[in-house]
mmCIF file of C-alpha atoms in Angstrom:
data_model
loop_
_atom_site.group_PDB
_atom_site.id
_atom_site.type_symbol
_atom_site.label_atom_id
_atom_site.label_comp_id
_atom_site.label_asym_id
_atom_site.label_seq_id
_atom_site.Cartn_x
_atom_site.Cartn_y
_atom_site.Cartn_z
ATOM 1 C CA MET A 1 16.580 41.752 80.538
ATOM 2 C CA LYS A 2 13.145 42.856 79.415
ATOM 3 C CA PHE A 3 10.455 41.802 77.427
ATOM 4 C CA ALA A 4 7.081 43.074 76.635
ATOM 5 C CA ILE A 5 3.577 41.607 75.726
ATOM 6 C CA ILE A 6 1.968 44.334 73.752
ATOM 7 C CA ARG A 7 -1.117 45.083 72.762
ATOM 8 C CA GLU A 8 -2.120 44.545 68.822
ATOM 9 C CA ARG A 9 -3.098 47.573 67.125
ATOM 10 C CA LYS A 10 -3.722 45.550 63.839
ATOM 11 C CA SER A 11 -7.351 46.200 62.716
ATOM 12 C CA PRO A 12 -8.927 43.383 62.014
ATOM 13 C CA PRO A 13 -8.306 43.091 66.072
ATOM 14 C CA ASP A 14 -6.610 40.126 66.698
ATOM 15 C CA ARG A 15 -7.417 38.820 70.807
ATOM 16 C CA ARG A 16 -4.652 36.501 70.267
ATOM 17 C CA VAL A 17 -1.650 36.990 71.936
ATOM 18 C CA VAL A 18 1.800 35.294 72.437
ATOM 19 C CA PHE A 19 1.683 34.806 76.825
ATOM 20 C CA THR A 20 -0.794 33.220 78.824
ATOM 21 C CA PRO A 21 -1.210 34.627 82.523
ATOM 22 C CA GLU A 22 -0.217 31.998 83.905
ATOM 23 C CA GLN A 23 2.639 30.922 81.671
ATOM 24 C CA LEU A 24 4.500 34.795 81.952
ATOM 25 C CA GLY A 25 3.333 33.636 85.829
ATOM 26 C CA ARG A 26 5.736 30.812 85.189
ATOM 27 C CA LEU A 27 8.402 32.634 83.121
ATOM 28 C CA ASN A 28 8.153 35.115 85.208
ATOM 29 C CA HIS A 29 9.750 32.423 88.070
ATOM 30 C CA ALA A 30 11.697 30.279 85.836
ATOM 31 C CA PHE A 31 14.338 32.753 84.739
ATOM 32 C CA ALA A 32 15.563 35.457 87.621
ATOM 33 C CA LYS A 33 17.860 37.694 84.848
ATOM 34 C CA ALA A 34 13.593 38.750 82.711
ATOM 35 C CA GLU A 35 11.404 41.000 83.519
ATOM 36 C CA PHE A 36 7.995 41.030 82.458
ATOM 37 C CA THR A 37 5.541 43.458 81.223
ATOM 38 C CA VAL A 38 2.427 43.462 79.255
ATOM 39 C CA GLU A 39 0.845 46.467 78.336
ATOM 40 C CA SER A 40 -3.152 47.568 78.658
ATOM 41 C CA SER A 41 -4.974 46.082 76.142
ATOM 42 C CA PRO A 42 -9.042 46.556 75.792
ATOM 43 C CA ILE A 43 -9.885 43.356 73.033
ATOM 44 C CA ARG A 44 -6.490 40.712 74.824
ATOM 45 C CA ILE A 45 -8.649 37.570 75.016
ATOM 46 C CA PHE A 46 -7.381 37.300 78.143
ATOM 47 C CA SER A 47 -7.513 40.977 80.460
ATOM 48 C CA ASP A 48 -5.720 42.718 81.877
ATOM 49 C CA ALA A 49 -6.935 41.431 85.720
ATOM 50 C CA GLN A 50 -6.020 38.002 84.719
ATOM 51 C CA TYR A 51 -2.476 38.479 83.790
ATOM 52 C CA ALA A 52 -1.713 41.056 87.670
ATOM 53 C CA ALA A 53 -3.170 38.371 88.988
ATOM 54 C CA SER A 54 -0.961 35.751 88.101
ATOM 55 C CA GLY A 55 2.166 39.032 88.576
ATOM 56 C CA ILE A 56 2.663 40.180 85.430
ATOM 57 C CA THR A 57 3.078 44.093 86.111
ATOM 58 C CA VAL A 58 -0.065 45.854 83.668
ATOM 59 C CA GLN A 59 0.919 49.212 82.643
ATOM 60 C CA GLU A 60 0.046 51.582 79.681
ATOM 61 C CA ASP A 61 3.622 52.432 78.907
ATOM 62 C CA VAL A 62 6.232 49.629 78.181
ATOM 63 C CA SER A 63 8.858 51.821 76.458
ATOM 64 C CA ASN A 64 11.583 51.135 78.373
ATOM 65 C CA ALA A 65 11.186 46.697 77.860
ATOM 66 C CA ASP A 66 13.987 45.574 75.769
ATOM 67 C CA VAL A 67 12.382 43.544 73.415
ATOM 68 C CA MET A 68 8.688 43.566 72.773
ATOM 69 C CA ILE A 69 6.213 40.649 71.178
ATOM 70 C CA GLY A 70 3.412 40.649 69.934
ATOM 71 C CA VAL A 71 1.881 38.558 67.281
ATOM 72 C CA LYS A 72 0.047 40.799 63.957
ATOM 73 C CA GLU A 73 2.128 43.482 62.515
ATOM 74 C CA VAL A 74 2.677 47.069 64.239
ATOM 75 C CA PRO A 75 2.118 50.203 62.462
ATOM 76 C CA MET A 76 5.046 51.447 61.590
ATOM 77 C CA ASP A 77 4.348 53.967 63.740
ATOM 78 C CA ALA A 78 4.080 52.831 66.266
ATOM 79 C CA LEU A 79 7.204 50.872 66.003
ATOM 80 C CA ILE A 80 9.809 51.856 69.153
ATOM 81 C CA PRO A 81 13.503 52.414 67.745
ATOM 82 C CA ASN A 82 16.346 50.617 68.413
ATOM 83 C CA LYS A 83 14.424 47.470 69.684
ATOM 84 C CA LYS A 84 14.189 43.889 69.457
ATOM 85 C CA TYR A 85 10.393 42.788 67.958
ATOM 86 C CA PHE A 86 8.725 39.546 67.731
ATOM 87 C CA PHE A 87 5.721 38.934 65.425
ATOM 88 C CA PHE A 88 4.366 37.668 61.906
ATOM 89 C CA SER A 89 5.458 40.630 59.474
ATOM 90 C CA HIS A 90 4.021 38.568 56.226
ATOM 91 C CA THR A 91 7.565 39.312 54.297
ATOM 92 C CA ILE A 92 9.942 37.338 53.708
ATOM 93 C CA LYS A 93 7.592 36.419 50.221
ATOM 94 C CA LYS A 94 8.510 40.004 49.533
ATOM 95 C CA GLN A 95 5.004 40.837 50.358
ATOM 96 C CA PRO A 96 4.264 44.576 48.613
ATOM 97 C CA TYR A 97 1.935 45.647 50.869
ATOM 98 C CA ASN A 98 4.214 45.228 53.491
ATOM 99 C CA ARG A 99 7.659 46.368 51.992
ATOM 100 C CA GLU A 100 7.844 49.845 53.792
ATOM 101 C CA LEU A 101 6.680 47.745 56.853
ATOM 102 C CA LEU A 102 10.264 46.404 56.837
ATOM 103 C CA ARG A 103 11.837 49.877 55.343
ATOM 104 C CA ALA A 104 10.947 51.275 58.426
ATOM 105 C CA ILE A 105 12.261 48.571 61.115
ATOM 106 C CA LEU A 106 15.294 49.371 58.961
ATOM 107 C CA ASN A 107 14.536 53.384 59.114
ATOM 108 C CA LYS A 108 14.473 51.964 63.045
ATOM 109 C CA LYS A 109 17.295 49.539 63.062
ATOM 110 C CA ILE A 110 15.010 47.724 65.208
ATOM 111 C CA GLU A 111 15.983 43.885 65.433
ATOM 112 C CA LEU A 112 13.491 41.909 64.074
ATOM 113 C CA TYR A 113 12.327 38.155 64.852
ATOM 114 C CA ASP A 114 9.373 37.691 61.884
ATOM 115 C CA HIS A 115 7.571 34.091 64.571
ATOM 116 C CA GLU A 116 7.533 32.349 60.795
ATOM 117 C CA THR A 117 11.655 32.227 61.061
ATOM 118 C CA ILE A 118 11.824 30.380 64.322
ATOM 119 C CA VAL A 119 13.506 27.216 63.079
ATOM 120 C CA LYS A 120 14.963 24.760 63.401
ATOM 121 C CA LYS A 121 18.386 24.620 61.510
ATOM 122 C CA ASN A 122 16.744 21.891 58.738
ATOM 123 C CA GLY A 123 14.583 24.661 58.736
ATOM 124 C CA ALA A 124 11.337 23.314 59.728
ATOM 125 C CA ARG A 125 9.473 26.093 61.678
ATOM 126 C CA LEU A 126 9.461 25.696 65.657
ATOM 127 C CA ILE A 127 6.445 27.711 66.508
ATOM 128 C CA GLY A 128 3.205 29.282 64.922
ATOM 129 C CA PHE A 129 -0.752 28.955 65.045
ATOM 130 C CA GLY A 130 -0.929 26.892 62.066
ATOM 131 C CA ARG A 131 -2.257 23.523 64.089
ATOM 132 C CA TYR A 132 -5.844 25.964 64.623
ATOM 133 C CA ALA A 133 -5.757 27.461 61.147
ATOM 134 C CA GLY A 134 -6.047 23.542 60.035
ATOM 135 C CA ILE A 135 -8.807 23.104 62.592
ATOM 136 C CA VAL A 136 -11.218 26.061 61.587
ATOM 137 C CA GLY A 137 -10.389 25.698 57.956
ATOM 138 C CA ALA A 138 -11.637 22.404 58.032
ATOM 139 C CA TYR A 139 -14.214 23.591 60.035
ATOM 140 C CA ASN A 140 -15.255 26.260 57.997
ATOM 141 C CA GLY A 141 -15.140 23.504 55.638
ATOM 142 C CA PHE A 142 -18.534 21.488 56.493
ATOM 143 C CA ARG A 143 -19.978 24.169 57.741
ATOM 144 C CA ALA A 144 -19.792 25.831 53.536
ATOM 145 C CA LEU A 145 -21.463 22.558 53.236
ATOM 146 C CA GLY A 146 -24.061 22.577 55.773
ATOM 147 C CA LEU A 147 -25.029 25.502 53.982
ATOM 148 C CA ARG A 148 -24.839 25.178 50.826
ATOM 149 C CA ASP A 149 -26.308 22.219 50.225
ATOM 150 C CA GLY A 150 -28.913 22.453 53.578
ATOM 151 C CA LEU A 151 -27.725 18.980 55.440
ATOM 152 C CA PHE A 152 -26.528 20.837 58.956
ATOM 153 C CA GLU A 153 -26.019 24.176 60.684
ATOM 154 C CA LEU A 154 -23.046 24.451 62.014
ATOM 155 C CA PRO A 155 -22.815 27.893 64.053
ATOM 156 C CA LYS A 156 -19.875 30.243 63.588
ATOM 157 C CA VAL A 157 -16.561 29.034 64.882
ATOM 158 C CA GLU A 158 -15.993 32.552 66.749
ATOM 159 C CA ASN A 159 -19.500 32.124 68.683
ATOM 160 C CA LEU A 160 -18.062 29.116 70.835
ATOM 161 C CA PRO A 161 -16.051 29.580 73.235
ATOM 162 C CA ASP A 162 -13.496 27.510 72.889
ATOM 163 C CA TYR A 163 -12.173 24.029 70.527
ATOM 164 C CA LYS A 164 -13.767 21.415 73.310
ATOM 165 C CA SER A 165 -17.396 23.454 72.294
ATOM 166 C CA LEU A 166 -15.515 22.340 67.847
ATOM 167 C CA LYS A 167 -15.794 19.374 68.605
ATOM 168 C CA ALA A 168 -19.038 19.217 70.298
ATOM 169 C CA GLU A 169 -20.225 20.510 66.642
ATOM 170 C CA LEU A 170 -18.534 18.460 65.216
ATOM 171 C CA HIS A 171 -19.035 14.954 67.301
ATOM 172 C CA ARG A 172 -23.198 16.694 66.472
ATOM 173 C CA ILE A 173 -23.604 16.886 62.230
ATOM 174 C CA LYS A 174 -20.898 13.495 61.492
ATOM 175 C CA CYS A 175 -23.723 11.240 61.105
ATOM 176 C CA ASP A 176 -25.144 13.745 58.082
ATOM 177 C CA LEU A 177 -22.365 13.689 55.595
ATOM 178 C CA PRO A 178 -23.063 12.817 52.602
ATOM 179 C CA PRO A 179 -20.867 10.164 50.602
ATOM 180 C CA ILE A 180 -17.886 12.663 49.236
ATOM 181 C CA ASN A 181 -14.287 11.936 48.380
ATOM 182 C CA ILE A 182 -12.535 14.735 50.611
ATOM 183 C CA ALA A 183 -8.604 14.991 49.048
ATOM 184 C CA MET A 184 -6.455 16.986 51.843
ATOM 185 C CA THR A 185 -2.876 18.401 50.840
ATOM 186 C CA GLY A 186 0.145 19.474 53.573
ATOM 187 C CA VAL A 187 1.868 17.753 56.013
ATOM 188 C CA GLY A 188 2.654 20.014 58.417
ATOM 189 C CA LYS A 189 1.006 21.489 61.599
ATOM 190 C CA VAL A 190 -1.741 23.077 59.413
ATOM 191 C CA ALA A 191 -2.474 19.625 57.999
ATOM 192 C CA GLY A 192 -2.206 18.199 61.606
ATOM 193 C CA GLY A 193 -5.075 20.141 62.190
ATOM 194 C CA ILE A 194 -7.173 19.752 59.478
ATOM 195 C CA ILE A 195 -6.731 15.272 60.133
ATOM 196 C CA GLU A 196 -8.027 16.347 63.957
ATOM 197 C CA VAL A 197 -11.371 17.570 62.991
ATOM 198 C CA LEU A 198 -11.194 14.772 60.466
ATOM 199 C CA GLU A 199 -10.598 12.458 62.340
ATOM 200 C CA GLU A 200 -13.479 13.611 65.601
ATOM 201 C CA LEU A 201 -16.203 13.021 62.056
ATOM 202 C CA HIS A 202 -15.001 10.376 61.568
ATOM 203 C CA ILE A 203 -14.075 9.932 57.747
ATOM 204 C CA HIS A 204 -12.342 7.252 56.555
ATOM 205 C CA ALA A 205 -9.095 7.917 55.886
ATOM 206 C CA LEU A 206 -7.347 6.627 51.319
ATOM 207 C CA LYS A 207 -3.689 6.047 50.908
ATOM 208 C CA PRO A 208 -4.044 8.905 47.602
ATOM 209 C CA LYS A 209 -3.620 5.412 45.178
ATOM 210 C CA GLU A 210 -6.678 3.483 47.042
ATOM 211 C CA TYR A 211 -8.567 7.038 46.954
ATOM 212 C CA LEU A 212 -7.637 7.815 42.797
ATOM 213 C CA GLN A 213 -8.952 3.469 42.110
ATOM 214 C CA LEU A 214 -12.149 4.464 44.010
ATOM 215 C CA GLY A 215 -12.469 6.953 41.734
ATOM 216 C CA GLN A 216 -15.971 8.856 41.301
ATOM 217 C CA PHE A 217 -17.341 4.920 42.213
ATOM 218 C CA ASN A 218 -18.086 6.016 45.773
ATOM 219 C CA ASN A 219 -22.047 6.368 46.758
ATOM 220 C CA VAL A 220 -21.209 4.705 50.446
ATOM 221 C CA GLN A 221 -19.097 6.931 53.212
ATOM 222 C CA THR A 222 -17.602 10.182 53.287
ATOM 223 C CA VAL A 223 -12.940 9.242 52.604
ATOM 224 C CA TYR A 224 -10.492 11.176 52.357
ATOM 225 C CA THR A 225 -6.903 10.305 51.660
ATOM 226 C CA GLN A 226 -4.264 13.547 53.025
ATOM 227 C CA LEU A 227 -1.392 14.167 49.709
ATOM 228 C CA ASP A 228 2.271 15.532 50.195
ATOM 229 C CA VAL A 229 3.498 17.918 47.173
ATOM 230 C CA ILE A 230 5.509 14.142 46.175
ATOM 231 C CA ASP A 231 2.035 12.999 45.076
ATOM 232 C CA TYR A 232 0.638 16.415 43.118
ATOM 233 C CA TYR A 233 3.602 17.501 41.474
ATOM 234 C CA THR A 234 5.257 15.618 38.613
ATOM 235 C CA ARG A 235 9.130 15.937 37.276
ATOM 236 C CA LYS A 236 9.126 17.513 33.862
ATOM 237 C CA ASP A 237 11.034 15.051 32.579
ATOM 238 C CA GLY A 238 8.284 12.525 33.462
ATOM 239 C CA TYR A 239 10.439 10.813 36.584
ATOM 240 C CA LYS A 240 9.163 10.672 40.111
ATOM 241 C CA PRO A 241 10.268 14.194 41.531
ATOM 242 C CA THR A 242 12.138 14.202 45.301
ATOM 243 C CA LYS A 243 10.762 15.983 48.178
ATOM 244 C CA THR A 244 14.249 18.092 47.840
ATOM 245 C CA GLU A 245 13.577 18.256 43.927
ATOM 246 C CA CYS A 246 9.519 19.382 44.969
ATOM 247 C CA TYR A 247 11.139 22.619 48.043
ATOM 248 C CA ASN A 248 14.598 23.950 46.057
ATOM 249 C CA ASN A 249 14.147 22.867 42.274
ATOM 250 C CA PRO A 250 10.030 24.171 41.305
ATOM 251 C CA GLU A 251 11.803 25.062 37.214
ATOM 252 C CA LEU A 252 11.594 20.750 37.208
ATOM 253 C CA LEU A 253 8.229 20.381 37.784
ATOM 254 C CA LYS A 254 4.221 20.622 36.713
ATOM 255 C CA SER A 255 1.364 19.496 38.728
ATOM 256 C CA ASP A 256 -0.454 16.559 38.348
ATOM 257 C CA PHE A 257 -3.179 17.007 40.307
ATOM 258 C CA MET A 258 -5.899 17.179 37.792
ATOM 259 C CA ARG A 259 -6.014 13.320 38.193
ATOM 260 C CA TYR A 260 -6.769 14.603 41.950
ATOM 261 C CA ALA A 261 -9.734 16.982 40.986
ATOM 262 C CA LYS A 262 -11.037 14.098 38.691
ATOM 263 C CA VAL A 263 -12.469 12.421 41.534
ATOM 264 C CA THR A 264 -13.000 14.971 44.102
ATOM 265 C CA ASP A 265 -16.248 16.884 45.402
ATOM 266 C CA MET A 266 -14.084 18.553 48.617
ATOM 267 C CA LEU A 267 -10.210 19.790 48.617
ATOM 268 C CA ILE A 268 -8.730 21.466 52.268
ATOM 269 C CA THR A 269 -5.715 23.254 51.702
ATOM 270 C CA GLY A 270 -2.662 22.921 54.333
ATOM 271 C CA HIS A 271 0.563 23.048 52.039
ATOM 272 C CA PHE A 272 3.361 25.604 52.650
ATOM 273 C CA TYR A 273 3.698 26.369 48.173
ATOM 274 C CA GLY A 274 6.673 28.125 46.977
ATOM 275 C CA ASN A 275 6.375 31.342 45.087
ATOM 276 C CA GLU A 276 8.233 29.743 42.086
ATOM 277 C CA ALA A 277 6.083 26.359 41.988
ATOM 278 C CA PRO A 278 3.716 25.117 39.020
ATOM 279 C CA TYR A 279 -0.339 25.515 40.293
ATOM 280 C CA PHE A 280 -2.054 22.980 41.210
ATOM 281 C CA PHE A 281 -4.859 23.655 38.791
ATOM 282 C CA THR A 282 -6.177 26.672 36.573
ATOM 283 C CA ARG A 283 -8.421 28.523 35.701
ATOM 284 C CA GLU A 284 -8.640 26.862 31.994
ATOM 285 C CA ASP A 285 -8.409 23.054 34.647
ATOM 286 C CA MET A 286 -12.043 24.582 36.181
ATOM 287 C CA ARG A 287 -13.566 24.802 32.912
ATOM 288 C CA ALA A 288 -12.950 21.032 32.503
ATOM 289 C CA ALA A 289 -15.962 18.707 31.962
ATOM 290 C CA ASP A 290 -14.414 16.174 34.259
ATOM 291 C CA PHE A 291 -13.494 18.497 37.115
ATOM 292 C CA LYS A 292 -15.194 17.644 39.869
ATOM 293 C CA ILE A 293 -14.377 19.567 42.873
ATOM 294 C CA ASN A 294 -17.071 22.376 44.140
ATOM 295 C CA LEU A 295 -15.824 22.802 47.410
ATOM 296 C CA VAL A 296 -12.754 25.057 48.650
ATOM 297 C CA ALA A 297 -11.748 25.133 51.855
ATOM 298 C CA ASP A 298 -8.473 26.831 50.849
ATOM 299 C CA VAL A 299 -6.555 26.622 54.874
ATOM 300 C CA SER A 300 -3.669 28.222 52.960
ATOM 301 C CA CYS A 301 -4.835 31.067 51.148
ATOM 302 C CA ASP A 302 -2.913 31.644 48.812
ATOM 303 C CA ILE A 303 -4.690 34.213 46.405
ATOM 304 C CA ASP A 304 -4.382 34.680 41.939
ATOM 305 C CA GLY A 305 -1.290 30.766 43.032
ATOM 306 C CA PRO A 306 -1.709 27.723 42.970
ATOM 307 C CA ILE A 307 -5.759 26.985 44.195
ATOM 308 C CA ALA A 308 -6.947 29.017 40.796
ATOM 309 C CA CYS A 309 -10.540 29.694 42.731
ATOM 310 C CA THR A 310 -8.927 31.323 45.546
ATOM 311 C CA ILE A 311 -9.801 34.864 44.195
ATOM 312 C CA LYS A 312 -10.363 37.402 46.536
ATOM 313 C CA PRO A 313 -9.298 36.313 51.000
ATOM 314 C CA SER A 314 -12.486 35.823 52.738
ATOM 315 C CA THR A 315 -13.176 37.063 56.725
ATOM 316 C CA ILE A 316 -14.513 35.763 59.300
ATOM 317 C CA ALA A 317 -17.406 38.176 59.091
ATOM 318 C CA ASP A 318 -18.444 36.319 55.696
ATOM 319 C CA PRO A 319 -15.712 33.296 54.945
ATOM 320 C CA ILE A 320 -17.481 31.969 51.566
ATOM 321 C CA TYR A 321 -18.077 33.352 48.655
ATOM 322 C CA ALA A 322 -18.273 31.000 44.542
ATOM 323 C CA TYR A 323 -16.529 31.606 41.488
ATOM 324 C CA ASP A 324 -18.019 30.522 38.562
ATOM 325 C CA ALA A 325 -15.361 29.246 36.863
ATOM 326 C CA SER A 326 -17.226 30.489 33.329
ATOM 327 C CA THR A 327 -17.022 33.896 34.334
ATOM 328 C CA GLU A 328 -13.603 34.890 36.506
ATOM 329 C CA LYS A 329 -15.906 35.376 38.819
ATOM 330 C CA GLU A 330 -17.383 35.872 42.089
ATOM 331 C CA VAL A 331 -21.007 34.780 43.068
ATOM 332 C CA PRO A 332 -22.922 33.694 45.702
ATOM 333 C CA PHE A 333 -22.070 30.977 47.482
ATOM 334 C CA LYS A 334 -25.235 28.903 46.381
ATOM 335 C CA THR A 335 -24.776 29.542 42.932
ATOM 336 C CA ALA A 336 -26.192 26.142 40.883
ATOM 337 C CA GLY A 337 -22.423 24.791 38.691
ATOM 338 C CA ALA A 338 -20.579 27.214 41.302
ATOM 339 C CA ILE A 339 -17.319 26.325 43.115
ATOM 340 C CA THR A 340 -18.166 27.127 46.663
ATOM 341 C CA VAL A 341 -15.171 28.639 48.635
ATOM 342 C CA MET A 342 -13.857 29.676 51.988
ATOM 343 C CA ALA A 343 -10.546 31.482 51.674
ATOM 344 C CA VAL A 344 -10.051 33.899 55.366
ATOM 345 C CA ASP A 345 -6.903 33.705 55.252
ATOM 346 C CA ASN A 346 -6.769 35.233 60.390
ATOM 347 C CA LEU A 347 -8.128 31.962 61.040
ATOM 348 C CA PRO A 348 -7.317 31.548 64.063
ATOM 349 C CA CYS A 349 -8.547 34.098 64.968
ATOM 350 C CA GLU A 350 -11.587 32.417 64.892
ATOM 351 C CA LEU A 351 -10.390 30.133 68.500
ATOM 352 C CA PRO A 352 -7.888 32.731 69.833
ATOM 353 C CA LYS A 353 -8.107 31.240 73.650
ATOM 354 C CA ASP A 354 -6.497 27.937 72.263
ATOM 355 C CA ALA A 355 -4.147 29.409 69.769
ATOM 356 C CA SER A 356 -2.725 31.562 71.983
ATOM 357 C CA GLU A 357 -2.550 28.653 75.152
ATOM 358 C CA GLY A 358 -0.558 26.728 71.599
ATOM 359 C CA PHE A 359 1.201 29.502 70.224
ATOM 360 C CA GLY A 360 3.063 29.846 73.493
ATOM 361 C CA GLU A 361 3.813 26.527 74.412
ATOM 362 C CA MET A 362 6.064 26.341 71.883
ATOM 363 C CA PHE A 363 7.356 30.414 72.607
ATOM 364 C CA GLU A 364 8.279 29.871 76.410
ATOM 365 C CA LYS A 365 9.723 26.153 75.354
ATOM 366 C CA HIS A 366 12.130 27.159 72.603
ATOM 367 C CA VAL A 367 12.467 30.853 72.351
ATOM 368 C CA ILE A 368 11.932 32.780 75.971
ATOM 369 C CA PRO A 369 15.462 30.462 77.261
ATOM 370 C CA ALA A 370 17.681 31.255 73.568
ATOM 371 C CA PHE A 371 17.400 34.665 75.392
ATOM 372 C CA PHE A 372 19.682 33.212 78.554
ATOM 373 C CA ASN A 373 21.627 29.899 77.707
ATOM 374 C CA GLY A 374 23.360 32.324 74.707
ATOM 375 C CA ASP A 375 21.382 30.933 71.932
ATOM 376 C CA LYS A 376 23.135 27.212 72.307
ATOM 377 C CA ASN A 377 20.325 26.118 69.640
ATOM 378 C CA GLY A 378 20.906 28.817 67.047
ATOM 379 C CA ILE A 379 17.058 29.781 67.701
ATOM 380 C CA LEU A 380 18.338 33.700 67.418
ATOM 381 C CA GLU A 381 20.297 33.146 64.962
ATOM 382 C CA ARG A 382 18.792 31.782 62.281
ATOM 383 C CA ALA A 383 15.446 34.087 62.974
ATOM 384 C CA GLN A 384 17.047 37.210 63.105
ATOM 385 C CA MET A 385 16.289 39.859 60.008
ATOM 386 C CA THR A 386 16.955 42.967 60.753
ATOM 387 C CA THR A 387 20.150 44.550 62.980
ATOM 388 C CA SER A 388 20.953 47.022 65.289
ATOM 389 C CA GLU A 389 22.448 48.828 62.955
ATOM 390 C CA GLY A 390 19.476 48.961 60.769
ATOM 391 C CA THR A 391 21.207 46.421 57.785
ATOM 392 C CA LEU A 392 19.729 42.777 56.642
ATOM 393 C CA THR A 393 21.678 40.194 58.292
ATOM 394 C CA GLU A 394 23.155 37.541 55.817
ATOM 395 C CA ARG A 395 19.973 35.599 55.821
ATOM 396 C CA PHE A 396 17.523 38.047 54.559
ATOM 397 C CA SER A 397 20.240 38.971 52.668
ATOM 398 C CA TYR A 398 17.635 38.515 49.169
ATOM 399 C CA LEU A 399 15.127 41.074 50.290
ATOM 400 C CA GLN A 400 16.964 43.520 49.724
ATOM 401 C CA ASP A 401 15.830 43.905 45.898
ATOM 402 C CA PHE A 402 12.516 44.045 47.759
ATOM 403 C CA VAL A 403 13.329 47.124 49.774
ATOM 404 C CA ASP A 404 14.760 49.246 46.971
ATOM 405 C CA GLY A 405 12.616 48.087 44.438
ATOM 406 C CA ASP A 406 9.745 50.230 44.361
ATOM 407 C CA ASP A 407 6.908 47.745 42.138
#
C-alpha cells in the first residue's frame, strides 16, 4: 500500500505536517508492505531535503499513492478521485462553508477519514493538535493581558522556535502576574495544554467551590479553577446533571455559568461544545453590572456560540480584539470597559514543529498499523465517513440532509 504526505494547499499557508522525517523513516522500516512518499512543499516545517535524508522519496506527483494524508482541507480541484484521504474536513458539524467540499468528495468517490473521527470505542479522540491549541491559546491569553494592561510583553509564538522557548518566556513573566481569578473550561487534550501553561506560570489551582468562596476577595495571588460540564450546567428541573446528560441530552440543561462570571477576571476555554447545548453566557448577560470577565482566550472558538463575546475568529497576524457589551460591536482591544478577546482558530499553526511531532506520534501508533492488522481495533471503520461508491457510511448518514440541502 502506498501512502503519500500531501502538500498543504489551503490559504493562509499551514506549515504543519502529519509525520516528521524521523517518523516516516521509522514507519518505512517497520512495515514491509508499506511505501511512503512525500509531495514536495516549499512551506512545510520540515524541508524536502530532511525527508530525503531519512530515506523517503520526495516528488512533485504523488497521484499513484493509495492513501493521501494531509492536515487541512484539500481544495476541491486538487482532490484525486477514488483515493483514500485523511485530513480535517470540518464537515462533521454540518459546517456550511464546507458543504461543497463534502459533495465533491462524494462525487469523486473518495473514502474520507477525518482526523476528528479517529476515535476510541467510547468516542474519545485518539489524535489531534488539541494539546498545542491549548498551549498556544493560553500563552496568547497572557500575552493579551500583558499588552493591554502594560504589565509585560511576550513575543508572538510564531516568532519562537519551539515549545521550550515558549516556556522560557513564561518563566520570565511569572512574577509580573497580578492577583486575578482565572477560570478554564474543559478536561480533554486542549484543557491539558492550557494547564501546562498555568503550571509553568506557577498559578495556584483551586477546586470550583474554593474558587467561588474566594470570589472577589482575592487580592494576594493569581489563582485558577478548572470547570467541567457538570460545574457550569444544571438541569432545568433543578437536579444536578450527569456527564452523560450534559453530552447527550442538552435539552434538559440550562447554564449556571454566571456564578463563575461574577468572580472571574480571565476565562480560558478548552471545552467541547455541542450544537444544541445552552450558551455559557449571552450578550445580555455581559451587560449585567456584576459580570466581571474582562479577558477571554477562546481556544474553543465557536463563533456566535456559547462564549457570546467571540463574534469572529481572529488571526495569527492580528490575534486580539475587544467586544463592547453595550453596543455588541468589536472595538480596539485596549478600549476601556470592553472585553478583550483572543480567538485565533488555527492556534497549533504557531508551533508547527512541536505540533507535527506530537500529531505524528499518535498517528503512527493508532492509524498506520490498522491498515496491516485487519483494523482489529475498528479505528478505520469508525473513522470512515464516505465510501468508494460515493455514499456516506452508516455512522455519518446524519450528514445526508446537509449534503442535499442548500441553506
